[in-house]
PDB file of C-alpha atoms in Angstrom:
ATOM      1  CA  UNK A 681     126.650 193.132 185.562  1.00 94.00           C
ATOM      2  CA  UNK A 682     127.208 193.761 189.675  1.00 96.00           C
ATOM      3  CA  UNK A 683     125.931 190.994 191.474  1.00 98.00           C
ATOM      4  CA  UNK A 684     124.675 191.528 195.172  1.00 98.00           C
ATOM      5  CA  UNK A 685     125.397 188.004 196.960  1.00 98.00           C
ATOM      6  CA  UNK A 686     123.926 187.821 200.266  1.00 98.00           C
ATOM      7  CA  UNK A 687     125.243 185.165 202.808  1.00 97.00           C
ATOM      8  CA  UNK A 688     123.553 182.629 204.874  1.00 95.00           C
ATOM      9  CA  UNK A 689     122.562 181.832 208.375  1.00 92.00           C
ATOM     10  CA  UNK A 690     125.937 181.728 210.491  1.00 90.00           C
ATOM     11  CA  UNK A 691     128.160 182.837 207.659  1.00 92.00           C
ATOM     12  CA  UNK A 692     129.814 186.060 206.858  1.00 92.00           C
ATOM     13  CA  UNK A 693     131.732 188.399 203.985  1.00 93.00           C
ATOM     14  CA  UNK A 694     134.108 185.521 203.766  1.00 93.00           C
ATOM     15  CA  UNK A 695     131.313 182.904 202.925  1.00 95.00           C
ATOM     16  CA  UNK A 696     131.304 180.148 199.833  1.00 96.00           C
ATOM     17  CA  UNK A 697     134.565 181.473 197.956  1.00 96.00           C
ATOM     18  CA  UNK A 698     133.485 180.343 194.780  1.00 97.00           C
ATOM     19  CA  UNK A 699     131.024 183.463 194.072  1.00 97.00           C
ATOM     20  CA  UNK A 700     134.572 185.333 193.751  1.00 96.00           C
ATOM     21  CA  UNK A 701     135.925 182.853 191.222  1.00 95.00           C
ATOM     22  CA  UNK A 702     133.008 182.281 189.286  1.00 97.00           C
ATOM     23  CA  UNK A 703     131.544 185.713 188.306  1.00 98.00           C
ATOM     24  CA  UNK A 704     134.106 188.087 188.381  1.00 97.00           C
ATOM     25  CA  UNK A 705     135.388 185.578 185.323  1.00 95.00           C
ATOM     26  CA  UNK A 706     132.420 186.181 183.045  1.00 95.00           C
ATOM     27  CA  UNK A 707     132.504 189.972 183.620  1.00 96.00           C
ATOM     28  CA  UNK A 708     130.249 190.493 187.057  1.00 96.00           C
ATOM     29  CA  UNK A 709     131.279 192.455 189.752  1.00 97.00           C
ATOM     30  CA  UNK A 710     130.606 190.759 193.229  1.00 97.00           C
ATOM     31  CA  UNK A 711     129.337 193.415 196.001  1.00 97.00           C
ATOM     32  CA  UNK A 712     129.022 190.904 199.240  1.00 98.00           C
ATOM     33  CA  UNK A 713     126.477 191.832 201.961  1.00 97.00           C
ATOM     34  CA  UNK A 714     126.699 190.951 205.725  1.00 94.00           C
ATOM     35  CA  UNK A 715     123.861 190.050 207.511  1.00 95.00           C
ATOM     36  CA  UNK A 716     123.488 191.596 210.952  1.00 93.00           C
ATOM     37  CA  UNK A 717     124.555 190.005 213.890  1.00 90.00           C
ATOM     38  CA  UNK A 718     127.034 187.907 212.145  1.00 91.00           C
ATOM     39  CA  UNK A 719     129.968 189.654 213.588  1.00 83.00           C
ATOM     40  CA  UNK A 720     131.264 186.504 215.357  1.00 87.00           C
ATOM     41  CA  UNK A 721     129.187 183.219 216.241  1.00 86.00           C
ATOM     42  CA  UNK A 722     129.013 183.868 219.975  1.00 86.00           C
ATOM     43  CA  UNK A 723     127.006 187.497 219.163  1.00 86.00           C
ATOM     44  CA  UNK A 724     124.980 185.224 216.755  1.00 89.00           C
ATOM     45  CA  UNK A 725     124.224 182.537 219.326  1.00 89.00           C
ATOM     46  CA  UNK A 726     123.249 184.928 221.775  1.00 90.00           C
ATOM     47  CA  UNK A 727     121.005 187.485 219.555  1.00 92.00           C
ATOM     48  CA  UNK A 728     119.213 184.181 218.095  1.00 93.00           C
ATOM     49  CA  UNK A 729     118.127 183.030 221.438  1.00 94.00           C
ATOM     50  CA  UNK A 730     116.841 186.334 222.036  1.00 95.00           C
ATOM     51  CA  UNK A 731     115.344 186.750 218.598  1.00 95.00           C
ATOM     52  CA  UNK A 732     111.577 186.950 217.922  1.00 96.00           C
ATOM     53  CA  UNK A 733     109.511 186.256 214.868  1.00 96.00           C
ATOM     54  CA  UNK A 734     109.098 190.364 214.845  1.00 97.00           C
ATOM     55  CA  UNK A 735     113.222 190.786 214.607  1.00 96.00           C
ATOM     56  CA  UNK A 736     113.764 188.087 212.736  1.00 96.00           C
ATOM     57  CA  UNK A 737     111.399 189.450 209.888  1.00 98.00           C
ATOM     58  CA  UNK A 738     112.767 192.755 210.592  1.00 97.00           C
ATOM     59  CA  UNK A 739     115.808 191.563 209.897  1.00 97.00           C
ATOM     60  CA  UNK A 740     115.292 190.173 206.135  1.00 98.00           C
ATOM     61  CA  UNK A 741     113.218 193.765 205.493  1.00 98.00           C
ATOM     62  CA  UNK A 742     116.151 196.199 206.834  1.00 98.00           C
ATOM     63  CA  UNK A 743     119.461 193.990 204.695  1.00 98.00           C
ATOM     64  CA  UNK A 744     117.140 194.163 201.926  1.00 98.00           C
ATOM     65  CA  UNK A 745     116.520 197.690 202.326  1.00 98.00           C
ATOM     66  CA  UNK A 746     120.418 198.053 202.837  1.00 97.00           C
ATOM     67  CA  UNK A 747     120.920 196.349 199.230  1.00 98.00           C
ATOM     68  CA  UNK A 748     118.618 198.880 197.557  1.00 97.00           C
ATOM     69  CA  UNK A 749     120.206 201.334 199.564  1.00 97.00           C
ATOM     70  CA  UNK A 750     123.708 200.524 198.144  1.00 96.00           C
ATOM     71  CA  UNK A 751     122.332 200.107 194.638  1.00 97.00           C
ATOM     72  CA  UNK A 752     121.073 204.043 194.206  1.00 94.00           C
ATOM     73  CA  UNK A 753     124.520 204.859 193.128  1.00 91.00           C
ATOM     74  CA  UNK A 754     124.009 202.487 190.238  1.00 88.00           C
ATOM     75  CA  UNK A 755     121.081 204.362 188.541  1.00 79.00           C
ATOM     76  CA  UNK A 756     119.849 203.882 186.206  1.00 86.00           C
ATOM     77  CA  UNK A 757     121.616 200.536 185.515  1.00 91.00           C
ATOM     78  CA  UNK A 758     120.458 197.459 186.443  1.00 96.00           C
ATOM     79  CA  UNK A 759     121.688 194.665 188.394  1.00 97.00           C
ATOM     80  CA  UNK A 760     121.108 190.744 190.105  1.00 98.00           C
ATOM     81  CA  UNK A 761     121.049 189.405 193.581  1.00 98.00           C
ATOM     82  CA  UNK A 762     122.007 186.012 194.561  1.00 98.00           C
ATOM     83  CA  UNK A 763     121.445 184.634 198.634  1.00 98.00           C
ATOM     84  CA  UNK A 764     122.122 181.513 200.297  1.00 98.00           C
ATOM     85  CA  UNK A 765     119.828 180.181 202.689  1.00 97.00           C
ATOM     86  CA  UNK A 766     118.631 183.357 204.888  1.00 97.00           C
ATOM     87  CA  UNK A 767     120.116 185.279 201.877  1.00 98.00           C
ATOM     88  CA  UNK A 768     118.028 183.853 199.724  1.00 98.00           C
ATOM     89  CA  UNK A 769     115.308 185.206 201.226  1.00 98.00           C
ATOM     90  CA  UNK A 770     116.474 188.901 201.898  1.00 98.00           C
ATOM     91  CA  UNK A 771     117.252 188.666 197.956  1.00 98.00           C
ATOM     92  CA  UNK A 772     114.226 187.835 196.976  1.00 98.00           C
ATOM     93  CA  UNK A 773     112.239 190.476 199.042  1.00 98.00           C
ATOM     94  CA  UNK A 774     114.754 192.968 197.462  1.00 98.00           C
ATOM     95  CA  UNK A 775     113.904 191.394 193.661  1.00 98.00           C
ATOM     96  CA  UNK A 776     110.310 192.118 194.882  1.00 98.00           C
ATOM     97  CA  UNK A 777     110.944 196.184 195.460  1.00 98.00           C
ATOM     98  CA  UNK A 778     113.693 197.286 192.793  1.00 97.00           C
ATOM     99  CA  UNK A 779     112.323 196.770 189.381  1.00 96.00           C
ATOM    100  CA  UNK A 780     116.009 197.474 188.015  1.00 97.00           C
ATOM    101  CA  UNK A 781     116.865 193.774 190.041  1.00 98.00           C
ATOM    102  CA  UNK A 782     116.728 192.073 186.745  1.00 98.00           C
ATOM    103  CA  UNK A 783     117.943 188.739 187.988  1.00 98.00           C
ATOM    104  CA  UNK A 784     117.178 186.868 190.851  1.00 98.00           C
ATOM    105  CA  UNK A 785     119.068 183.398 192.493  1.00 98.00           C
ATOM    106  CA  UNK A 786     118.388 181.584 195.509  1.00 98.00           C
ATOM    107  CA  UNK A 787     120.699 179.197 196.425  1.00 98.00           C
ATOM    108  CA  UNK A 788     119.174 176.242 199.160  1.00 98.00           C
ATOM    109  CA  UNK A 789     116.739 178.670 199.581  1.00 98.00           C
ATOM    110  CA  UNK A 790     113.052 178.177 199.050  1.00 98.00           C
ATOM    111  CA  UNK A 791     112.086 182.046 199.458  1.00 98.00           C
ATOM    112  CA  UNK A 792     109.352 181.069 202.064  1.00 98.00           C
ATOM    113  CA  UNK A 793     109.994 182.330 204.887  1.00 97.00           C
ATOM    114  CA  UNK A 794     107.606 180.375 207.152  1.00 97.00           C
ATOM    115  CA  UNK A 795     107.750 177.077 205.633  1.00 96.00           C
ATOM    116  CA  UNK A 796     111.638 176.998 206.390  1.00 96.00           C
ATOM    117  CA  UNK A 797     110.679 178.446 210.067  1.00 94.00           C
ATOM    118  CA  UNK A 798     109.029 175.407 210.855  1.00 93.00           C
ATOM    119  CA  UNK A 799     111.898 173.614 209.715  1.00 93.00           C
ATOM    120  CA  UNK A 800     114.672 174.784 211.538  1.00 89.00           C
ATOM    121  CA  UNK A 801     114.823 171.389 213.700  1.00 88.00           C
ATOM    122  CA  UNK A 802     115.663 169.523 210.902  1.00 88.00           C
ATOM    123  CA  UNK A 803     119.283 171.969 210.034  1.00 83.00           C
ATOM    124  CA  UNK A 804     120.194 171.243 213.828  1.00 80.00           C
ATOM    125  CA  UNK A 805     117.816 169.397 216.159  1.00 80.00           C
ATOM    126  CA  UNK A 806     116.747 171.659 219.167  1.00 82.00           C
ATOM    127  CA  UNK A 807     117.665 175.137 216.708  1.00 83.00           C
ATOM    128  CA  UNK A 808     113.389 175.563 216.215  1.00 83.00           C
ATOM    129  CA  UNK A 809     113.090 175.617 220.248  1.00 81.00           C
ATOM    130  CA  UNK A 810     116.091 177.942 220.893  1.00 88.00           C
ATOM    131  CA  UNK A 811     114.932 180.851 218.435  1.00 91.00           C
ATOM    132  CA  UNK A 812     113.765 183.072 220.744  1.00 91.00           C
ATOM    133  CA  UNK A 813     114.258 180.902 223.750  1.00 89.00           C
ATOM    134  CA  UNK A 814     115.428 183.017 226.481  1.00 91.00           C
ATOM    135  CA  UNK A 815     112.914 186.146 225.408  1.00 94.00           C
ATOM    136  CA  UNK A 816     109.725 186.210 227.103  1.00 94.00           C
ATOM    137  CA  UNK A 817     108.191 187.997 224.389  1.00 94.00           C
ATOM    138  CA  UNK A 818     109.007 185.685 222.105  1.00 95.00           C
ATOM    139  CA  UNK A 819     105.077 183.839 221.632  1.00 95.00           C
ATOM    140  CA  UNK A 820     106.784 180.838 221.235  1.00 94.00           C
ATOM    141  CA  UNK A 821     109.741 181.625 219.505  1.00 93.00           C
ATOM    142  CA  UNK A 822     110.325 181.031 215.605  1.00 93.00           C
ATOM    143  CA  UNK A 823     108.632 178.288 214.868  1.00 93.00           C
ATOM    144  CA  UNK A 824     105.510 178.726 216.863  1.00 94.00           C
ATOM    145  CA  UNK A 825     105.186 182.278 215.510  1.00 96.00           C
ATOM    146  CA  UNK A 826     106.103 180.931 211.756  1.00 96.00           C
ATOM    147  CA  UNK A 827     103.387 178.430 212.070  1.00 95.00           C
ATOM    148  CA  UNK A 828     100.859 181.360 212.843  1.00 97.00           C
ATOM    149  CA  UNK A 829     102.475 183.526 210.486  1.00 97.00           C
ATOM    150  CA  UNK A 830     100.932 181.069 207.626  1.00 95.00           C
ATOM    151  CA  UNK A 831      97.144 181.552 208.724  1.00 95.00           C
ATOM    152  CA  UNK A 832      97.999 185.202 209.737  1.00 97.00           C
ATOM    153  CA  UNK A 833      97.354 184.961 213.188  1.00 98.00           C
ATOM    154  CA  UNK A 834     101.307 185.602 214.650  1.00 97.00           C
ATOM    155  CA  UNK A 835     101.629 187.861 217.050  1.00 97.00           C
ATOM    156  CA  UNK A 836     104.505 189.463 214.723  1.00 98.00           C
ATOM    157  CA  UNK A 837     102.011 189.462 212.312  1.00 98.00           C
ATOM    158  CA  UNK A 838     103.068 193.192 210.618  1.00 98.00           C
ATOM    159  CA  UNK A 839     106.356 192.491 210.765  1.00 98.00           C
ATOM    160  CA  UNK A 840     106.363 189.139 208.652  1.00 98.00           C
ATOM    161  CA  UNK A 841     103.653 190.418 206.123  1.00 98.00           C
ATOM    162  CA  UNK A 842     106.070 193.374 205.596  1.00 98.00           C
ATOM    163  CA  UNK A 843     108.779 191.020 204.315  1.00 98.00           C
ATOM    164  CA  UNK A 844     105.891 188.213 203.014  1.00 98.00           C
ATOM    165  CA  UNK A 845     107.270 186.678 199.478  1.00 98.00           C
ATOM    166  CA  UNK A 846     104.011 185.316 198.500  1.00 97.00           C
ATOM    167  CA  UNK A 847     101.655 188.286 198.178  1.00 96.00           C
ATOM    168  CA  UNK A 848     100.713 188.268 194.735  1.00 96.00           C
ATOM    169  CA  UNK A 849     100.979 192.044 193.373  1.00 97.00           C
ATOM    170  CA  UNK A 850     104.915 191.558 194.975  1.00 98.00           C
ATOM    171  CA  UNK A 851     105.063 188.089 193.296  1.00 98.00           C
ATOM    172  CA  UNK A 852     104.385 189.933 189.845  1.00 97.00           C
ATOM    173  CA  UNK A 853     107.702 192.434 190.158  1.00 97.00           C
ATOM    174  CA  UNK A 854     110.108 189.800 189.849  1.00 98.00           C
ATOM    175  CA  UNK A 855     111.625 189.831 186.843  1.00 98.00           C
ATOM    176  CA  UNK A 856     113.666 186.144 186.259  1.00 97.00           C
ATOM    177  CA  UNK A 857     114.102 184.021 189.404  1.00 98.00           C
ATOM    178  CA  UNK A 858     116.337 180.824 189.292  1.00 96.00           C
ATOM    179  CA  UNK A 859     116.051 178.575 192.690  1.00 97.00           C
ATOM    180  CA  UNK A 860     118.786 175.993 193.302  1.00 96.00           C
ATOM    181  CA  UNK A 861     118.623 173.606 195.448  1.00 96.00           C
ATOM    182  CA  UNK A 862     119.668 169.999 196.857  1.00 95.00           C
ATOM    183  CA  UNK A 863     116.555 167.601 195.709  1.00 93.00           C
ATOM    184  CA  UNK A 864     116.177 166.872 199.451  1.00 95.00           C
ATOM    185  CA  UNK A 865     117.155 170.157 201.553  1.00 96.00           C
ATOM    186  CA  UNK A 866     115.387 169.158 205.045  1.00 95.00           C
ATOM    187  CA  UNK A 867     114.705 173.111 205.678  1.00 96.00           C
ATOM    188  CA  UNK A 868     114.055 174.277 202.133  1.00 97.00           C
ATOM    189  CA  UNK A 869     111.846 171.108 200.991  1.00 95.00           C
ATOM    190  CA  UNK A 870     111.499 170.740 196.810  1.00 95.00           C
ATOM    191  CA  UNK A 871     107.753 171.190 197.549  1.00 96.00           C
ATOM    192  CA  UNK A 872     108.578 174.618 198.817  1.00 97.00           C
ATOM    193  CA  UNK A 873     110.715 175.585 196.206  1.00 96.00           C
ATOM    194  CA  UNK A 874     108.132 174.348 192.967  1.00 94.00           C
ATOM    195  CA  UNK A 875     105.271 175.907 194.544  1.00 96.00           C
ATOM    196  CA  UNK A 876     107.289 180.078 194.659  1.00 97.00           C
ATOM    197  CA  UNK A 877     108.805 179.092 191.185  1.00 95.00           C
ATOM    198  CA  UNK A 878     104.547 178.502 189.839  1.00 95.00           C
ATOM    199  CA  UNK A 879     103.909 181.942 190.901  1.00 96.00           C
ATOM    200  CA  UNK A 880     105.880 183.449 188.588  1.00 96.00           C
ATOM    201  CA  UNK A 881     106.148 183.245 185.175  1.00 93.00           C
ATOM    202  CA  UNK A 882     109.033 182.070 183.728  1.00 92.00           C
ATOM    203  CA  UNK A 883     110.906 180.933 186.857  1.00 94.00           C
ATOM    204  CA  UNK A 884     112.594 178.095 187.042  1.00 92.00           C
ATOM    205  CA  UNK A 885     113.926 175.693 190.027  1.00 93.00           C
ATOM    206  CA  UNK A 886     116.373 173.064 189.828  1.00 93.00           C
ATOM    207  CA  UNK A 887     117.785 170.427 191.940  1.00 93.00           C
ATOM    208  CA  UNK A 888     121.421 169.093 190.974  1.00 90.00           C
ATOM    209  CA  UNK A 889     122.348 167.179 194.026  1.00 90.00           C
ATOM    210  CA  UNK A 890     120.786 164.725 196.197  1.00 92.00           C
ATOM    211  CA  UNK A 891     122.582 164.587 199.428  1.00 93.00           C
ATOM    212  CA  UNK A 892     119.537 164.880 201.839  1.00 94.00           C
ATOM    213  CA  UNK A 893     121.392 167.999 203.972  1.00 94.00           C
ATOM    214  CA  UNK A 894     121.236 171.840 203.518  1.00 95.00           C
ATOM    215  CA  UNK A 895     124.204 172.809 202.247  1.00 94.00           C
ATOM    216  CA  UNK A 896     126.065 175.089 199.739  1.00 94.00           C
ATOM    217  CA  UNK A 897     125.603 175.337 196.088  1.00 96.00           C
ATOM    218  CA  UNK A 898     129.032 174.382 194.511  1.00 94.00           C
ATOM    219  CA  UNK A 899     131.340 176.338 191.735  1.00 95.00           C
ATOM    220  CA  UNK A 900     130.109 173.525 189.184  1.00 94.00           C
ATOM    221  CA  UNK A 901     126.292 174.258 189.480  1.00 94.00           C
ATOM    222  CA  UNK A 902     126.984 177.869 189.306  1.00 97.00           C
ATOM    223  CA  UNK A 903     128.866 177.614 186.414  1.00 95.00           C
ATOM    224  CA  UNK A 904     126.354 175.664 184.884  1.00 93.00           C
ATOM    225  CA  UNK A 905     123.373 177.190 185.726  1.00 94.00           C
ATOM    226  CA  UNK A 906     123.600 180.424 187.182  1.00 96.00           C
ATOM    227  CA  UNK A 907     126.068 182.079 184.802  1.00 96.00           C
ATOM    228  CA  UNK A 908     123.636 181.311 181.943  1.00 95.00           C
ATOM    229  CA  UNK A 909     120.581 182.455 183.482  1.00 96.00           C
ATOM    230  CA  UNK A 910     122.483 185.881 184.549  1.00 97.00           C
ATOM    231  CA  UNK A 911     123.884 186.048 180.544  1.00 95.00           C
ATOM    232  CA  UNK A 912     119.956 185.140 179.761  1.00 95.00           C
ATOM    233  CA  UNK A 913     121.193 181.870 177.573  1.00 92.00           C
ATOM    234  CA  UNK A 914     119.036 179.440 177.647  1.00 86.00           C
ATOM    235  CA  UNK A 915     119.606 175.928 178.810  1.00 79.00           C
ATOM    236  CA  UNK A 916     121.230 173.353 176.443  1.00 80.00           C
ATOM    237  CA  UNK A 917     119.774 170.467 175.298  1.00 79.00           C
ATOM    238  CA  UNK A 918     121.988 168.144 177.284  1.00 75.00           C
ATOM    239  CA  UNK A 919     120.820 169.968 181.068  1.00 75.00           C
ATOM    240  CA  UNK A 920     117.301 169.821 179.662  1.00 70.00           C
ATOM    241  CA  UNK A 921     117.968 166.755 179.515  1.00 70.00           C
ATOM    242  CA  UNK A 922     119.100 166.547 183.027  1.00 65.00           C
ATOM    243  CA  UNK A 923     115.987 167.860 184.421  1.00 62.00           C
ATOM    244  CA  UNK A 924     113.940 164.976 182.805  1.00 57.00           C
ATOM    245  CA  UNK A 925     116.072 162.377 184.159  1.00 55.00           C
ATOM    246  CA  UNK A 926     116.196 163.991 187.373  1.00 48.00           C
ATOM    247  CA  UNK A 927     119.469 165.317 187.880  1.00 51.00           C
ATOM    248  CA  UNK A 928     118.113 168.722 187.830  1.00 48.00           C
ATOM    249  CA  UNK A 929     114.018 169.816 187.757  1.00 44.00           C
ATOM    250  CA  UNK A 930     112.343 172.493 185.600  1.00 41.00           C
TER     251      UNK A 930
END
């Protein structure tokens, strides 16, 4: 199967190795997908204190455009996407346009885009207030505007609803969705993650770790619960198990 894996906030082609050791293993072919702006963390700094709600949002909807874009040559086959963080998010907005995305992961990702705007403080104390800092135009910046963006009432308000996980009929085109996550990720909070996995049938979201910070999923919980769910196994008794007692959530 070709895997799309989609980076995080501040990483790049290069980011979390292990995707290239795990899947390529089992038979899946990893195509990696840069973010914009991620050139070099200077440009990054710099666009992100410019950055609105608007071009934020606008930034999940074109890379997730760009996947499905790459992904024509595949007809008609089908194929999975897997994002980190931010990527997480563009994956999941692609998984919600290409009915051939038959697999979906989101790795410390919640897929709500707003919800983890309002957390941004808590990655990096001070990031909320310098998203869109030194731009006028800004309303705010991020996590004014993502606060709005929850009752509708942003002043980016088509640009977010364009890229909005949580409308239902988009909620009902994803096929299998698998959220991993750290039991206590400050920006992508467990609530968060239960409450997308309830809106679609059959998802599932686990939490194997505990360490209270957002971080990276590791080679061992991918090869424990990702490769499964792309090979559609289903989980053994001993990691059911787990998820009662804890060390991982259904």
């Amino acid at each position: 199967m070709r895997v799309f894996y989609t980076h995080g906030f501040g990483g790049s082609l290069a980011a979390q190795p292990e995707i290239d050791e795990v899947f390529p293993r089992r038979g899946h072919e990893v195509l990696r997908v840069r973010v914009p702006f991620h050139e070099n963390p200077l440009a990054l700094a710099a666009r992100f204190a410019t950055m609105t709600f608007g071009d934020f949002c606008r930034l999940i909807d074109e890379t997730a455009a760009s996947i499905l874009d790459r992904a024509r040559s595949f007809a008609p086959d089908e194929y999975a996407v897997i994002g980190d963080s931010l990527g997480g998010f563009i994956s999941l907005v692609a998984a919600e346009r290409d009915p051939r995305i038959s697999h979906c992961v989101l790795l410390s990702s919640s897929g709500d885009i707003a919800n983890a705007g309002l957390h941004l403080d808590r990655l990096l104390p001070g990031l909320g207030a310098l998203g869109g800092a030194l731009n006028p135009a800004s309303g705010g910046g991020l996590r004014v505007q993502s606060h709005k963006a929850i009752g509708g009432a942003s002043d980016f308000q088509a640009d977010f609803d364009r890229v909005n996980t949580f409308a239902p009929e988009r909620l009902l085109r994803v096929r299998r969705l698998l959220v991993i996550c750290d039991r206590r990720d400050p920006v992508m909070p467990r609530d968060a993650c239960v409450h997308l996995t309830g809106q679609i049938r059959g998802a599932r979201a686990i939490f194997p770790c505990d360490h209270a910070t957002h971080h990276t999923i590791g080679e061992q919980a991918l090869e424990r619960w990702v490769v499964p769910f792309l090979e559609n196994r289903p989980l053994t008794l001993g990691d059911r198990l787990a998820c009662l007692l804890g060390r991982g959530a259904p």
